[in-house]
């Protein structure tokens, strides 16, 4: 069976995501669409608006055949590490193709870029370290690539992720065939809604939190979940605020990615809501996504050693599958290069302990969420 991998968050699953799954199958000629999906905490350092099981179910009912969870240690990361973990799982699943959304309207050759990045790694690393210390990682990478690879000068968010997927994919002996898909209508972070057209996940979340109608932009399964519950940093703020107030500077210093004295900035500022706190601590150098990831690490009390340990114990946690997805698993499972977990028991919990911890914290504000002993969804 020919398979096409997609990397997703589905926060929440909407009509554009259904289009992505459909086009991934069509462009690649795949029999099976395999989604590697973030769990209950996402790449930009925020809780998922609805839990991973509900998002997986919506995906399986709208064009995806198999959903595998991206562990926390890879999911809540900058673009390069997020891509590294995602491609690792798709390669472990022996996917033949990769289809991702992009905001780049030009016919950009991602495969050629991936090969370039491998061949010119020394020059890229040297230029990267020569750039000003105060620049953010995305700013540095944009400058490096624009100088050394002028064809890649357009850097909207999904284009940056696309570049990261391409260079990671190129590292493997058998790279997946790449099929970029230009986004329809709305940009990655567009907050507006256009009736009867596609809307961004950001715009949909903003509308849901403002009690606006989003029925034109999401399938029925997502709409029902959003009507029942929706999670945001507002719900988790009391727990984060407690961690910040109860922690010493020394203990905060041990948190993963705590750099350049950031613990002083975090502990010295106070606010009565998460949004106000994030606004106070954000600067041009410390972007909101970077700080949100850091605050997620604080909330979960995560150290660098723990991140590395979970990354070294990767596995394929199956969240759900269709009949085609099950057939793919039966046909290919002996070829997978990572162990498969159909449910999380004690042994799996010890391997993916950060993912389990994240689920436990998420469960504080979403009691229905559970992972231990739960079987994959069959759609």
Coordinates of C-alpha atoms in Angstrom, one line a residue:
X1 CA 0.0 0.0 0.0
X2 CA 1.4 3.4 -1.0
X3 CA 1.3 5.9 1.9
X4 CA 1.5 9.6 2.3
X5 CA 2.5 11.2 5.5
X6 CA 1.2 14.6 6.8
X7 CA 2.3 16.5 10.0
X8 CA -0.6 18.1 11.8
X9 CA -1.9 19.7 15.0
X10 CA -5.6 20.1 14.2
X11 CA -6.2 22.9 16.7
X12 CA -9.1 22.3 15.9
X13 CA -9.7 20.1 12.8
X14 CA -11.4 22.3 10.2
X15 CA -12.4 22.3 6.5
X16 CA -8.9 23.3 5.3
X17 CA -7.5 20.2 7.1
X18 CA -10.0 18.0 5.3
X19 CA -8.9 19.5 2.0
X20 CA -5.2 18.9 3.0
X21 CA -5.9 15.2 3.6
X22 CA -7.9 14.8 0.4
X23 CA -5.2 16.5 -1.7
X24 CA -2.4 14.6 0.0
X25 CA -4.0 11.4 -1.2
X26 CA -4.7 12.8 -4.7
X27 CA -1.3 14.4 -5.3
X28 CA 0.8 11.5 -4.0
X29 CA -1.4 8.7 -5.4
X30 CA -1.5 7.2 -1.9
X31 CA -3.8 4.4 -0.7
X32 CA -3.4 5.6 2.9
X33 CA -3.0 9.0 4.5
X34 CA -1.0 8.8 7.7
X35 CA -1.1 11.8 10.1
X36 CA 1.6 12.4 12.8
X37 CA -0.4 14.7 15.2
X38 CA 0.7 16.7 18.3
X39 CA -0.9 15.6 21.5
X40 CA -2.5 17.9 24.1
X41 CA 0.2 20.6 24.0
X42 CA 1.2 22.2 20.7
X43 CA 4.2 23.5 18.8
X44 CA 3.7 27.2 19.8
X45 CA 3.4 26.3 23.5
X46 CA -0.3 26.2 24.1
X47 CA -2.9 23.6 25.1
X48 CA -5.0 22.1 22.4
X49 CA -8.5 23.6 22.3
X50 CA -10.0 20.1 22.2
X51 CA -8.2 16.9 23.3
X52 CA -6.1 14.7 21.1
X53 CA -8.7 11.8 21.0
X54 CA -11.4 14.1 19.7
X55 CA -9.1 15.7 17.1
X56 CA -8.0 12.2 16.0
X57 CA -11.6 11.1 15.6
X58 CA -12.5 14.1 13.5
X59 CA -9.5 13.4 11.3
X60 CA -10.4 9.8 10.8
X61 CA -13.9 10.7 9.8
X62 CA -12.7 13.3 7.3
X63 CA -10.0 11.8 5.1
X64 CA -7.2 10.5 7.3
X65 CA -6.6 6.7 7.7
X66 CA -4.1 6.5 10.5
X67 CA -3.2 8.9 13.3
X68 CA 0.0 8.6 15.3
X69 CA 0.9 10.8 18.3
X70 CA 3.9 13.1 18.1
X71 CA 5.4 12.9 21.7
X72 CA 5.5 16.0 23.8
X73 CA 9.4 16.2 23.6
X74 CA 9.1 16.7 19.9
X75 CA 5.8 18.5 19.7
X76 CA 6.4 21.5 21.9
X77 CA 9.6 22.7 20.1
X78 CA 10.9 25.2 17.6
X79 CA 10.4 24.4 13.9
X80 CA 13.6 22.4 13.5
X81 CA 13.0 20.0 16.4
X82 CA 9.3 19.7 15.6
X83 CA 10.2 18.7 12.1
X84 CA 12.9 16.3 13.2
X85 CA 10.5 14.4 15.4
X86 CA 7.7 14.4 12.9
X87 CA 9.9 13.1 10.0
X88 CA 11.5 10.5 12.3
X89 CA 8.0 9.0 12.9
X90 CA 7.0 9.1 9.3
X91 CA 10.2 7.5 8.3
X92 CA 9.7 4.8 11.0
X93 CA 6.3 4.2 9.4
X94 CA 8.0 3.7 6.0
X95 CA 5.8 6.4 4.4
X96 CA 6.5 6.9 0.6
X97 CA 5.5 10.5 0.4
X98 CA 5.1 13.7 2.4
X99 CA 2.5 16.4 1.8
X100 CA 2.5 19.6 3.8
X101 CA 0.8 23.0 3.6
X102 CA 2.8 26.0 2.6
X103 CA 2.1 29.8 2.5
X104 CA 4.7 30.1 -0.3
X105 CA 2.8 30.9 -3.5
X106 CA 5.8 30.2 -5.7
X107 CA 6.8 26.8 -7.2
X108 CA 9.5 26.3 -4.6
X109 CA 11.6 23.1 -4.9
X110 CA 11.7 21.8 -1.3
X111 CA 13.6 18.6 -2.2
X112 CA 16.3 20.6 -3.8
X113 CA 16.5 22.9 -0.8
X114 CA 16.8 19.8 1.5
X115 CA 19.8 18.6 -0.5
X116 CA 21.4 22.0 -0.5
X117 CA 21.0 22.3 3.3
X118 CA 22.8 19.0 3.8
X119 CA 25.6 19.8 1.3
X120 CA 26.3 23.3 2.6
X121 CA 25.8 22.6 6.3
X122 CA 29.3 24.0 7.3
X123 CA 28.7 27.3 5.5
X124 CA 25.2 27.6 7.0
X125 CA 26.3 26.9 10.5
X126 CA 29.2 29.4 10.2
X127 CA 27.0 32.2 8.9
X128 CA 24.3 31.5 11.5
X129 CA 26.8 32.0 14.4
X130 CA 28.1 35.2 12.9
X131 CA 24.7 36.9 13.1
X132 CA 23.9 39.2 16.0
X133 CA 23.1 37.4 19.3
X134 CA 19.9 39.4 19.8
X135 CA 18.2 38.0 16.8
X136 CA 15.6 35.3 17.2
X137 CA 16.1 31.8 15.7
X138 CA 13.6 32.4 12.9
X139 CA 15.2 35.8 12.1
X140 CA 18.6 34.2 11.9
X141 CA 17.5 31.3 9.7
X142 CA 15.6 33.6 7.3
X143 CA 18.8 35.7 6.9
X144 CA 21.0 32.7 6.4
X145 CA 18.8 31.1 3.8
X146 CA 18.1 34.3 2.0
X147 CA 21.9 34.9 1.6
X148 CA 22.9 31.3 0.7
X149 CA 19.8 30.2 -1.1
X150 CA 18.0 33.2 -2.6
X151 CA 15.2 31.1 -4.1
X152 CA 13.9 30.7 -0.5
X153 CA 13.3 34.3 0.5
X154 CA 9.6 34.1 1.4
X155 CA 9.3 33.1 5.1
X156 CA 5.7 32.9 6.3
X157 CA 5.3 30.3 9.2
X158 CA 4.3 27.3 7.1
X159 CA 7.1 28.0 4.7
X160 CA 9.6 27.8 7.5
X161 CA 8.1 24.5 8.6
X162 CA 8.3 23.3 5.1
X163 CA 12.0 24.1 4.9
X164 CA 12.5 22.3 8.1
X165 CA 10.7 19.2 6.9
X166 CA 12.7 19.2 3.6
X167 CA 16.1 19.4 5.2
X168 CA 15.2 16.7 7.8
X169 CA 13.8 14.4 5.1
X170 CA 16.9 14.8 3.0
X171 CA 19.0 13.2 5.8
X172 CA 17.5 9.8 5.3
X173 CA 18.8 7.2 2.9
X174 CA 15.3 7.0 1.3
X175 CA 13.7 10.4 1.5
X176 CA 10.0 10.7 1.1
X177 CA 8.7 12.2 -2.1
X178 CA 7.6 15.8 -1.3
X179 CA 4.2 17.3 -2.3
X180 CA 3.8 20.9 -1.1
X181 CA 0.2 22.2 -1.0
X182 CA -0.5 25.9 -1.2
X183 CA -2.9 27.0 1.5
X184 CA -6.4 28.1 0.3
X185 CA -7.8 31.6 1.2
X186 CA -6.7 32.2 4.8
X187 CA -3.1 32.7 6.0
X188 CA -1.6 30.7 8.9
X189 CA -2.4 33.2 11.6
X190 CA -5.3 35.1 9.9
X191 CA -7.9 35.9 12.6
X192 CA -10.7 36.8 10.3
X193 CA -13.5 34.5 9.2
X194 CA -14.9 34.5 5.6
X195 CA -18.4 32.9 5.3
X196 CA -18.5 29.6 3.3
X197 CA -14.7 29.6 2.7
X198 CA -11.7 28.2 4.5
X199 CA -10.6 29.8 7.8
X200 CA -7.4 29.4 9.7
X201 CA -7.3 27.5 13.0
X202 CA -6.2 30.7 14.7
X203 CA -9.3 32.5 13.4
X204 CA -11.6 29.7 14.5
X205 CA -10.1 29.6 18.0
X206 CA -10.6 33.3 18.4
X207 CA -14.2 33.0 17.2
X208 CA -14.9 30.1 19.5
X209 CA -13.6 32.0 22.6
X210 CA -15.7 35.0 21.5
X211 CA -18.8 32.7 21.3
X212 CA -19.1 33.3 17.5
X213 CA -20.6 30.7 15.1
X214 CA -17.9 28.6 13.3
X215 CA -20.2 26.0 11.8
X216 CA -19.3 27.1 8.2
X217 CA -15.6 26.3 8.8
X218 CA -15.5 23.0 10.7
X219 CA -17.0 19.5 10.2
X220 CA -19.8 18.4 12.5
X221 CA -17.5 16.3 14.7
X222 CA -15.4 19.3 15.6
X223 CA -18.4 21.6 16.1
X224 CA -19.9 19.1 18.6
X225 CA -16.6 19.0 20.6
X226 CA -16.2 22.7 20.6
X227 CA -19.7 23.1 21.8
X228 CA -19.0 20.8 24.8
X229 CA -15.7 22.1 25.8
X230 CA -12.7 24.3 24.7
X231 CA -9.4 24.6 26.5
X232 CA -7.0 27.6 26.5
X233 CA -4.2 29.0 28.6
X234 CA -6.9 30.9 30.6
X235 CA -7.9 27.5 32.1
X236 CA -4.3 26.6 33.0
X237 CA -3.2 30.0 34.2
X238 CA -3.9 29.3 37.9
X239 CA -1.6 26.3 37.8
X240 CA 1.2 28.1 35.9
X241 CA 0.9 31.1 38.3
X242 CA 1.3 28.8 41.2
X243 CA 4.5 27.3 39.7
X244 CA 5.9 30.7 39.1
X245 CA 5.2 31.9 42.6
X246 CA 6.3 28.8 44.3
X247 CA 9.6 28.3 42.4
X248 CA 12.9 29.7 43.4
X249 CA 15.3 31.2 40.9
X250 CA 17.6 28.1 41.3
X251 CA 14.7 25.7 40.5
X252 CA 13.6 27.8 37.5
X253 CA 17.1 27.8 36.2
X254 CA 16.9 24.0 35.8
X255 CA 13.9 24.2 33.5
X256 CA 14.5 23.2 29.8
X257 CA 15.4 26.2 27.6
X258 CA 15.7 28.6 30.5
X259 CA 18.5 30.8 29.1
X260 CA 20.2 34.2 29.5
X261 CA 18.7 34.9 32.9
X262 CA 15.1 34.6 31.8
X263 CA 14.1 33.1 35.2
X264 CA 14.6 36.6 36.6
X265 CA 12.1 38.1 34.1
X266 CA 9.6 35.4 34.7
X267 CA 9.7 35.6 38.5
X268 CA 9.7 39.4 38.8
X269 CA 6.6 40.0 36.7
X270 CA 3.0 39.5 37.9
X271 CA -0.4 39.7 36.3
X272 CA -3.9 38.6 36.9
X273 CA -4.3 36.6 33.6
X274 CA -2.1 34.6 31.2
X275 CA -2.6 37.0 28.3
X276 CA -1.5 40.0 30.4
X277 CA 1.5 38.1 31.8
X278 CA 2.6 37.0 28.3
X279 CA 2.3 40.6 27.1
X280 CA 4.4 41.9 30.0
X281 CA 7.3 39.4 29.5
X282 CA 7.4 39.5 25.7
X283 CA 10.1 41.5 23.9
X284 CA 11.4 41.6 20.3
X285 CA 14.1 39.1 21.3
X286 CA 11.8 36.8 23.2
X287 CA 8.9 36.1 20.9
X288 CA 5.5 34.9 22.2
X289 CA 5.8 31.4 20.8
X290 CA 9.2 30.9 22.4
X291 CA 7.9 32.2 25.7
X292 CA 4.8 30.1 25.6
X293 CA 6.9 27.0 25.1
X294 CA 9.1 28.0 28.0
X295 CA 6.0 28.6 30.2
X296 CA 4.7 25.2 29.2
X297 CA 8.0 23.7 30.4
X298 CA 7.6 25.6 33.6
X299 CA 4.0 24.4 34.0
X300 CA 5.2 20.8 33.6
X301 CA 8.5 21.3 35.4
X302 CA 10.5 19.8 32.6
X303 CA 14.3 19.6 32.5
X304 CA 16.7 19.1 29.5
X305 CA 17.6 15.6 30.6
X306 CA 13.9 14.6 30.5
X307 CA 13.5 16.0 27.0
X308 CA 16.5 14.0 25.8
X309 CA 15.4 10.8 27.6
X310 CA 11.9 10.8 26.0
X311 CA 13.3 11.6 22.6
X312 CA 15.7 8.6 22.8
X313 CA 12.7 6.3 23.6
X314 CA 10.5 7.1 20.6
X315 CA 7.6 4.8 19.8
X316 CA 4.6 4.9 17.5
X317 CA 1.5 5.5 19.7
X318 CA -1.5 4.8 17.6
X319 CA -4.4 7.1 18.4
X320 CA -6.8 5.7 15.8
X321 CA -7.3 4.2 12.3
X322 CA -9.8 3.5 9.6
X323 CA -10.2 0.1 7.9
X324 CA -7.6 1.2 5.4
X325 CA -5.3 2.3 8.2
X326 CA -5.6 -1.0 10.0
X327 CA -4.8 -2.8 6.7
X328 CA -1.7 -0.6 6.4
X329 CA -0.6 -1.5 9.9
X330 CA -1.1 -5.2 9.3
X331 CA 0.8 -5.1 6.0
X332 CA 3.7 -2.9 7.1
X333 CA 4.2 -3.3 10.9
X334 CA 7.1 -5.7 10.5
X335 CA 9.0 -3.1 8.5
X336 CA 8.5 -0.3 11.1
X337 CA 11.8 0.9 12.7
X338 CA 10.1 1.9 16.0
X339 CA 8.0 -0.1 18.4
X340 CA 4.2 0.3 18.1
X341 CA 2.0 1.0 21.1
X342 CA -1.7 0.3 20.6
X343 CA -2.4 1.5 24.1
X344 CA -0.4 3.1 26.9
X345 CA 0.5 0.7 29.8
X346 CA 3.2 1.0 32.5
X347 CA 6.0 0.2 30.1
X348 CA 4.9 2.8 27.5
X349 CA 4.2 5.4 30.2
X350 CA 7.9 5.1 31.4
X351 CA 9.1 5.7 27.8
X352 CA 6.8 8.6 27.1
X353 CA 6.7 10.0 30.6
X354 CA 6.6 13.7 29.5
X355 CA 3.7 13.0 27.2
X356 CA 1.9 11.2 30.0
X357 CA 2.7 14.1 32.4
X358 CA 1.3 16.6 29.9
X359 CA -1.9 14.5 29.6
X360 CA -2.2 14.5 33.4
X361 CA -1.9 18.3 33.6
X362 CA -4.4 18.7 30.7
X363 CA -6.8 16.5 32.6
X364 CA -6.9 19.0 35.4
X365 CA -9.0 21.3 33.2
X366 CA -10.5 18.6 30.9
X367 CA -11.6 15.6 33.2
X368 CA -12.7 13.4 30.3
X369 CA -9.2 13.2 28.8
X370 CA -7.4 9.9 29.5
X371 CA -4.5 7.9 28.0
X372 CA -3.7 4.9 30.2
X373 CA -5.3 1.8 28.9
X374 CA -7.2 3.5 26.1
X375 CA -7.4 1.6 22.8
X376 CA -7.1 3.4 19.4
X377 CA -10.2 4.9 17.9
X378 CA -11.7 2.8 15.1
X379 CA -13.5 4.8 12.4

